[in-house]
Amino acid sequence: MNTVHPLLSEDAMKHADMNVKLRRKRIIKQNIPLMAMFLPVILFYLVFKYIPMLGLVIAFKDYNFFDGIVGSVWVGFKHFKYLFENAHTRDIIYNTMLLSCLRVFLSFPFPILLAIMLNEARRLWFKKAVQTLVYLPHFLSWIIVGGIVVTVFAEQSGVVNGLMKLTGLPSYAFLYHEVPWMSIFIGSSIWKEAGFSAIIYLAALTMIDPSLYEAANMDGAGKWRKIWHVTLPGIRPTIVLMLILSMGHVMEVGFDHVYVMQNQVVSQVSEVISTYIFKIGLQGANFSVTAAMGLFESLIGIILVAVTNRIARAFDQGLW
């Protein structure tokens, strides 16, 4: 039986270790430019996302500027009890969930439908023109969108009421009634973001094998059959992924959108968590209560994402 000399075996191991170290150094050296490009992203998330999480401790303290975060008195779940025992804050949470659920579930299909329609367009000039028109609203700020909404739906000088007067109908205060206000709120969100969100689905559509459409043609499938049996199943993983991600924003209506459109008349449905945090936290300097509200909002978002992902995994489409 042949045996390897201990010294030769040790030299071979050292040589192998040296090769591994040299290979690692070479890989690191080759990826230095990529690491340098990624460094600002890491710093951004550390400075603006992760480090501020340490400030959530004030949700369990009576925070004030004089004592600071460390010196403020611990009060446990006092602020959370206040949130759920106060009728006003319960209404705010309900309004947030209502508007968010309506926005998520009513606006979610529109980017998919838009992407499919653009994918089916055969005239290149028409496709480019429509893409440009539906993408543009995304780049407008909510201040501009709010001005457009007022211009269109104002009671005295709005375009819609102007057309109604021409047809002999009385004017209507769309922005001062709760149901029309909610409809305009959801509609403006769809108009602003549907086109840009469709980009993701258009990219997913390019990954579908064209031979599947050819096979469907040979089987005599029409346009609708091909969309139902080829297009939608082809982008189903992307649809599930976007749905899971959107569930994380169910408790996050967005401050700008609500703030530029709300008024005192419809405050019963337009007062949400983001505006409450701005008014009570920043303007009223009640930071601990609003920190508790923000932490509650984040926890609900995490739970909804986890539950949605769990359901999706049952159909082999989970995010993780």
Short mmCIF file of C-alpha atoms in Angstrom, two decimals:
data_model
loop_
_atom_site.label_atom_id
_atom_site.label_comp_id
_atom_site.label_asym_id
_atom_site.label_seq_id
_atom_site.Cartn_x
_atom_site.Cartn_y
_atom_site.Cartn_z
CA MET A 1 0.00 0.00 0.00
CA ASN A 2 1.45 3.36 -1.06
CA THR A 3 1.61 6.14 1.50
CA VAL A 4 2.14 9.87 0.98
CA HIS A 5 5.06 11.40 2.83
CA PRO A 6 3.82 13.77 5.57
CA LEU A 7 6.05 16.62 4.37
CA LEU A 8 4.83 16.29 0.79
CA SER A 9 1.22 16.25 1.97
CA GLU A 10 1.77 19.38 4.07
CA ASP A 11 3.47 21.19 1.15
CA ALA A 12 0.60 20.27 -1.15
CA MET A 13 -1.94 21.64 1.34
CA LYS A 14 -0.01 24.89 1.71
CA HIS A 15 0.19 25.22 -2.06
CA ALA A 16 -3.55 24.64 -2.38
CA ASP A 17 -4.29 27.22 0.34
CA MET A 18 -2.04 29.74 -1.38
CA ASN A 19 -3.85 29.19 -4.69
CA VAL A 20 -7.22 29.75 -3.00
CA LYS A 21 -5.98 32.98 -1.40
CA LEU A 22 -4.54 34.23 -4.69
CA ARG A 23 -7.80 33.41 -6.45
CA ARG A 24 -9.81 35.30 -3.82
CA LYS A 25 -7.52 38.34 -4.09
CA ARG A 26 -7.82 38.27 -7.88
CA ILE A 27 -11.62 38.11 -7.69
CA ILE A 28 -11.72 40.96 -5.17
CA LYS A 29 -9.37 43.04 -7.31
CA GLN A 30 -11.50 42.45 -10.42
CA ASN A 31 -14.67 43.49 -8.57
CA ILE A 32 -13.29 46.64 -6.92
CA PRO A 33 -15.00 48.94 -9.50
CA LEU A 34 -18.35 47.20 -8.91
CA MET A 35 -17.90 47.44 -5.13
CA ALA A 36 -17.08 51.15 -5.46
CA MET A 37 -20.25 51.68 -7.49
CA PHE A 38 -22.31 49.78 -4.90
CA LEU A 39 -20.83 51.65 -1.92
CA PRO A 40 -23.09 54.75 -2.23
CA VAL A 41 -26.15 52.44 -2.25
CA ILE A 42 -24.95 50.74 0.94
CA LEU A 43 -24.28 54.11 2.59
CA PHE A 44 -27.71 55.40 1.55
CA TYR A 45 -29.53 52.49 3.15
CA LEU A 46 -27.36 52.58 6.26
CA VAL A 47 -27.77 56.33 6.83
CA PHE A 48 -31.40 56.79 5.80
CA LYS A 49 -32.97 53.36 6.40
CA TYR A 50 -31.21 51.26 9.04
CA ILE A 51 -29.62 53.75 11.45
CA PRO A 52 -32.92 55.70 11.86
CA MET A 53 -34.54 52.44 13.03
CA LEU A 54 -32.71 52.94 16.32
CA GLY A 55 -34.91 55.98 16.88
CA LEU A 56 -38.01 53.76 17.09
CA VAL A 57 -37.16 53.32 20.76
CA ILE A 58 -38.93 56.65 21.42
CA ALA A 59 -42.23 54.82 20.77
CA PHE A 60 -41.66 53.26 24.22
CA LYS A 61 -40.54 56.51 25.90
CA ASP A 62 -41.90 59.97 26.74
CA TYR A 63 -39.46 61.61 24.38
CA ASN A 64 -38.50 65.27 24.62
CA PHE A 65 -35.66 67.33 23.16
CA PHE A 66 -34.19 68.24 26.55
CA ASP A 67 -33.65 64.66 27.79
CA GLY A 68 -32.96 63.19 24.36
CA ILE A 69 -33.52 59.62 23.23
CA VAL A 70 -31.31 58.08 25.93
CA GLY A 71 -32.49 60.23 28.84
CA SER A 72 -36.24 60.12 28.18
CA VAL A 73 -38.36 58.08 30.57
CA TRP A 74 -39.48 54.58 29.62
CA VAL A 75 -43.26 54.21 29.51
CA GLY A 76 -43.60 50.81 27.86
CA PHE A 77 -46.73 50.39 25.73
CA LYS A 78 -48.41 53.57 26.97
CA HIS A 79 -48.50 55.20 23.53
CA PHE A 80 -49.76 52.04 21.84
CA LYS A 81 -52.61 51.82 24.36
CA TYR A 82 -53.46 55.44 23.59
CA LEU A 83 -53.61 54.69 19.85
CA PHE A 84 -56.07 51.83 20.24
CA GLU A 85 -58.15 53.39 23.02
CA ASN A 86 -58.56 56.72 21.21
CA ALA A 87 -61.51 56.71 18.80
CA HIS A 88 -59.87 59.30 16.52
CA THR A 89 -56.71 57.24 15.95
CA ARG A 90 -58.81 54.12 15.32
CA ASP A 91 -60.66 56.03 12.61
CA ILE A 92 -57.32 57.11 11.11
CA ILE A 93 -56.09 53.50 10.98
CA TYR A 94 -59.41 52.44 9.39
CA ASN A 95 -59.18 55.22 6.78
CA THR A 96 -55.60 54.22 5.96
CA MET A 97 -56.49 50.57 5.50
CA LEU A 98 -59.61 51.40 3.46
CA LEU A 99 -57.87 53.77 1.04
CA SER A 100 -54.80 51.54 0.76
CA CYS A 101 -56.79 48.37 0.07
CA LEU A 102 -58.92 50.17 -2.52
CA ARG A 103 -55.82 51.57 -4.18
CA VAL A 104 -53.92 48.26 -4.17
CA PHE A 105 -56.73 45.99 -5.36
CA LEU A 106 -58.42 48.40 -7.77
CA SER A 107 -55.25 49.78 -9.34
CA PHE A 108 -53.27 46.51 -9.41
CA PRO A 109 -54.82 45.09 -12.64
CA PHE A 110 -54.38 48.29 -14.69
CA PRO A 111 -50.60 48.02 -15.33
CA ILE A 112 -51.10 44.39 -16.37
CA LEU A 113 -53.89 45.26 -18.80
CA LEU A 114 -51.92 48.21 -20.14
CA ALA A 115 -48.80 46.10 -20.70
CA ILE A 116 -50.80 43.42 -22.52
CA MET A 117 -52.49 45.98 -24.76
CA LEU A 118 -49.17 47.65 -25.60
CA ASN A 119 -47.63 44.25 -26.29
CA GLU A 120 -50.45 43.43 -28.71
CA ALA A 121 -50.08 46.73 -30.61
CA ARG A 122 -48.50 46.14 -34.01
CA ARG A 123 -47.98 49.76 -35.16
CA LEU A 124 -44.62 50.80 -33.73
CA TRP A 125 -45.37 54.55 -33.92
CA PHE A 126 -48.66 54.06 -32.10
CA LYS A 127 -47.03 51.90 -29.43
CA LYS A 128 -44.29 54.48 -28.77
CA ALA A 129 -46.77 57.36 -28.65
CA VAL A 130 -49.02 55.59 -26.15
CA GLN A 131 -46.06 54.51 -24.01
CA THR A 132 -44.82 58.09 -23.81
CA LEU A 133 -48.25 59.44 -22.87
CA VAL A 134 -48.90 56.88 -20.14
CA TYR A 135 -45.36 57.10 -18.70
CA LEU A 136 -45.30 60.90 -18.39
CA PRO A 137 -47.66 61.27 -15.38
CA HIS A 138 -45.24 59.29 -13.21
CA PHE A 139 -42.70 62.12 -13.47
CA LEU A 140 -45.17 64.75 -12.27
CA SER A 141 -45.12 65.63 -8.57
CA TRP A 142 -48.28 65.16 -6.54
CA ILE A 143 -48.48 68.95 -6.20
CA ILE A 144 -48.92 69.22 -9.96
CA VAL A 145 -51.33 66.27 -10.03
CA GLY A 146 -53.35 67.89 -7.24
CA GLY A 147 -53.56 71.10 -9.28
CA ILE A 148 -54.75 69.13 -12.31
CA VAL A 149 -57.40 67.38 -10.19
CA VAL A 150 -58.69 70.72 -8.87
CA THR A 151 -58.71 72.16 -12.40
CA VAL A 152 -60.76 69.22 -13.66
CA PHE A 153 -63.16 68.68 -10.75
CA ALA A 154 -63.55 72.13 -9.11
CA GLU A 155 -67.18 73.06 -8.52
CA GLN A 156 -67.11 76.57 -9.99
CA SER A 157 -64.38 76.49 -12.63
CA GLY A 158 -63.73 72.78 -13.16
CA VAL A 159 -63.74 71.23 -16.61
CA VAL A 160 -66.22 68.49 -15.66
CA ASN A 161 -68.70 70.91 -14.10
CA GLY A 162 -68.28 73.20 -17.10
CA LEU A 163 -69.34 70.35 -19.39
CA MET A 164 -72.22 69.50 -17.08
CA LYS A 165 -73.49 73.09 -17.23
CA LEU A 166 -73.38 73.01 -21.03
CA THR A 167 -75.66 69.96 -20.98
CA GLY A 168 -78.05 71.63 -18.51
CA LEU A 169 -76.99 69.62 -15.46
CA PRO A 170 -76.34 71.35 -12.12
CA SER A 171 -72.77 71.63 -10.86
CA TYR A 172 -71.55 69.14 -8.27
CA ALA A 173 -68.87 69.48 -5.59
CA PHE A 174 -66.92 66.31 -6.38
CA LEU A 175 -64.07 67.13 -4.01
CA TYR A 176 -66.39 67.87 -1.06
CA HIS A 177 -68.30 64.57 -0.94
CA GLU A 178 -66.68 61.47 0.52
CA VAL A 179 -67.45 58.82 -2.13
CA PRO A 180 -66.56 61.03 -5.15
CA TRP A 181 -63.41 62.18 -3.33
CA MET A 182 -62.32 58.58 -2.77
CA SER A 183 -63.05 57.75 -6.42
CA ILE A 184 -60.97 60.71 -7.62
CA PHE A 185 -58.19 59.75 -5.18
CA ILE A 186 -58.01 56.19 -6.54
CA GLY A 187 -58.41 57.33 -10.15
CA SER A 188 -55.61 59.89 -9.91
CA SER A 189 -53.30 57.24 -8.43
CA ILE A 190 -54.05 54.88 -11.32
CA TRP A 191 -53.55 57.65 -13.89
CA LYS A 192 -50.20 58.64 -12.40
CA GLU A 193 -48.57 55.25 -11.77
CA ALA A 194 -50.17 52.64 -14.07
CA GLY A 195 -48.03 53.53 -17.09
CA PHE A 196 -44.73 53.37 -15.25
CA SER A 197 -45.65 50.15 -13.42
CA ALA A 198 -46.47 48.56 -16.79
CA ILE A 199 -42.74 48.65 -17.67
CA ILE A 200 -42.11 45.67 -15.39
CA TYR A 201 -44.82 43.60 -17.05
CA LEU A 202 -43.64 44.60 -20.53
CA ALA A 203 -40.19 43.29 -19.61
CA ALA A 204 -41.76 40.05 -18.36
CA LEU A 205 -43.71 39.69 -21.62
CA THR A 206 -40.49 39.68 -23.63
CA MET A 207 -39.41 36.50 -21.80
CA ILE A 208 -42.35 34.44 -23.10
CA ASP A 209 -41.30 31.89 -25.72
CA PRO A 210 -42.75 32.95 -29.13
CA SER A 211 -43.16 29.27 -30.04
CA LEU A 212 -46.00 29.08 -27.51
CA TYR A 213 -47.97 31.64 -29.54
CA GLU A 214 -47.19 29.72 -32.73
CA ALA A 215 -48.48 26.52 -31.17
CA ALA A 216 -51.62 28.34 -30.04
CA ASN A 217 -52.13 29.62 -33.60
CA MET A 218 -51.84 26.09 -34.96
CA ASP A 219 -54.48 24.97 -32.45
CA GLY A 220 -56.80 27.70 -33.73
CA ALA A 221 -56.66 29.89 -30.62
CA GLY A 222 -57.88 33.46 -31.05
CA LYS A 223 -56.46 36.63 -29.52
CA TRP A 224 -58.29 36.28 -26.20
CA ARG A 225 -57.43 32.59 -25.88
CA LYS A 226 -53.73 33.31 -26.41
CA ILE A 227 -53.81 36.08 -23.79
CA TRP A 228 -55.60 33.83 -21.30
CA HIS A 229 -53.62 30.62 -21.86
CA VAL A 230 -50.18 31.95 -22.89
CA THR A 231 -49.63 35.58 -21.91
CA LEU A 232 -51.09 35.61 -18.40
CA PRO A 233 -49.48 32.29 -17.32
CA GLY A 234 -46.18 33.55 -18.76
CA ILE A 235 -46.12 36.60 -16.52
CA ARG A 236 -47.76 34.97 -13.49
CA PRO A 237 -44.52 34.88 -11.42
CA THR A 238 -44.08 38.64 -11.99
CA ILE A 239 -47.71 39.30 -11.08
CA VAL A 240 -47.36 37.34 -7.83
CA LEU A 241 -44.08 39.09 -6.99
CA MET A 242 -45.60 42.55 -7.54
CA LEU A 243 -48.67 41.61 -5.48
CA ILE A 244 -46.48 40.48 -2.56
CA LEU A 245 -44.49 43.72 -2.69
CA SER A 246 -47.63 45.86 -2.96
CA MET A 247 -49.08 44.23 0.16
CA GLY A 248 -46.22 45.77 2.13
CA HIS A 249 -47.65 49.20 1.31
CA VAL A 250 -51.23 48.50 2.39
CA MET A 251 -50.78 50.66 5.49
CA GLU A 252 -48.85 53.30 3.55
CA VAL A 253 -51.18 55.55 1.55
CA GLY A 254 -48.52 58.19 0.96
CA PHE A 255 -48.36 61.68 2.41
CA ASP A 256 -48.14 63.89 -0.70
CA HIS A 257 -51.09 62.36 -2.52
CA VAL A 258 -53.51 62.69 0.40
CA TYR A 259 -52.26 66.02 1.70
CA VAL A 260 -52.67 67.93 -1.58
CA MET A 261 -56.21 66.59 -2.10
CA GLN A 262 -57.73 66.53 1.37
CA ASN A 263 -59.96 69.22 2.87
CA GLN A 264 -61.88 69.65 6.11
CA VAL A 265 -65.19 68.59 4.59
CA VAL A 266 -63.95 65.08 3.75
CA SER A 267 -61.56 64.74 6.69
CA GLN A 268 -63.61 61.79 7.97
CA VAL A 269 -62.17 59.66 5.15
CA SER A 270 -59.06 61.60 4.11
CA GLU A 271 -57.22 61.73 7.45
CA VAL A 272 -54.67 58.88 7.33
CA ILE A 273 -51.58 57.79 9.23
CA SER A 274 -49.12 59.83 7.15
CA THR A 275 -51.04 63.10 7.57
CA TYR A 276 -51.64 62.32 11.25
CA ILE A 277 -47.90 61.85 11.81
CA PHE A 278 -47.19 65.15 10.05
CA LYS A 279 -49.77 67.15 12.02
CA ILE A 280 -49.36 65.54 15.44
CA GLY A 281 -45.71 64.58 15.26
CA LEU A 282 -44.02 67.41 13.36
CA GLN A 283 -46.44 70.28 13.93
CA GLY A 284 -47.55 69.20 17.42
CA ALA A 285 -44.13 67.84 18.54
CA ASN A 286 -45.75 64.67 19.88
CA PHE A 287 -43.00 62.42 18.56
CA SER A 288 -43.52 59.37 20.77
CA VAL A 289 -47.15 58.81 19.76
CA THR A 290 -46.41 59.19 16.06
CA ALA A 291 -43.37 56.89 16.38
CA ALA A 292 -45.68 54.27 17.88
CA MET A 293 -48.09 54.80 14.98
CA GLY A 294 -45.28 54.43 12.44
CA LEU A 295 -43.98 51.25 14.12
CA PHE A 296 -47.48 49.77 14.10
CA GLU A 297 -47.80 50.62 10.40
CA SER A 298 -44.50 48.89 9.59
CA LEU A 299 -45.38 45.77 11.59
CA ILE A 300 -48.70 45.39 9.77
CA GLY A 301 -46.87 45.76 6.45
CA ILE A 302 -44.36 43.02 7.36
CA ILE A 303 -47.15 40.68 8.50
CA LEU A 304 -49.13 41.21 5.29
CA VAL A 305 -46.06 40.56 3.13
CA ALA A 306 -45.27 37.36 5.06
CA VAL A 307 -48.87 36.11 4.85
CA THR A 308 -49.14 36.89 1.13
CA ASN A 309 -45.82 35.20 0.46
CA ARG A 310 -46.97 32.15 2.44
CA ILE A 311 -50.11 31.89 0.31
CA ALA A 312 -48.08 32.33 -2.88
CA ARG A 313 -45.69 29.55 -1.83
CA ALA A 314 -48.64 27.17 -1.80
CA PHE A 315 -48.75 27.74 -5.57
CA ASP A 316 -44.94 27.59 -5.98
CA GLN A 317 -44.73 31.35 -6.57
CA GLY A 318 -43.33 32.68 -3.29
CA LEU A 319 -40.76 35.45 -3.05
CA TRP A 320 -38.66 33.47 -0.55
#
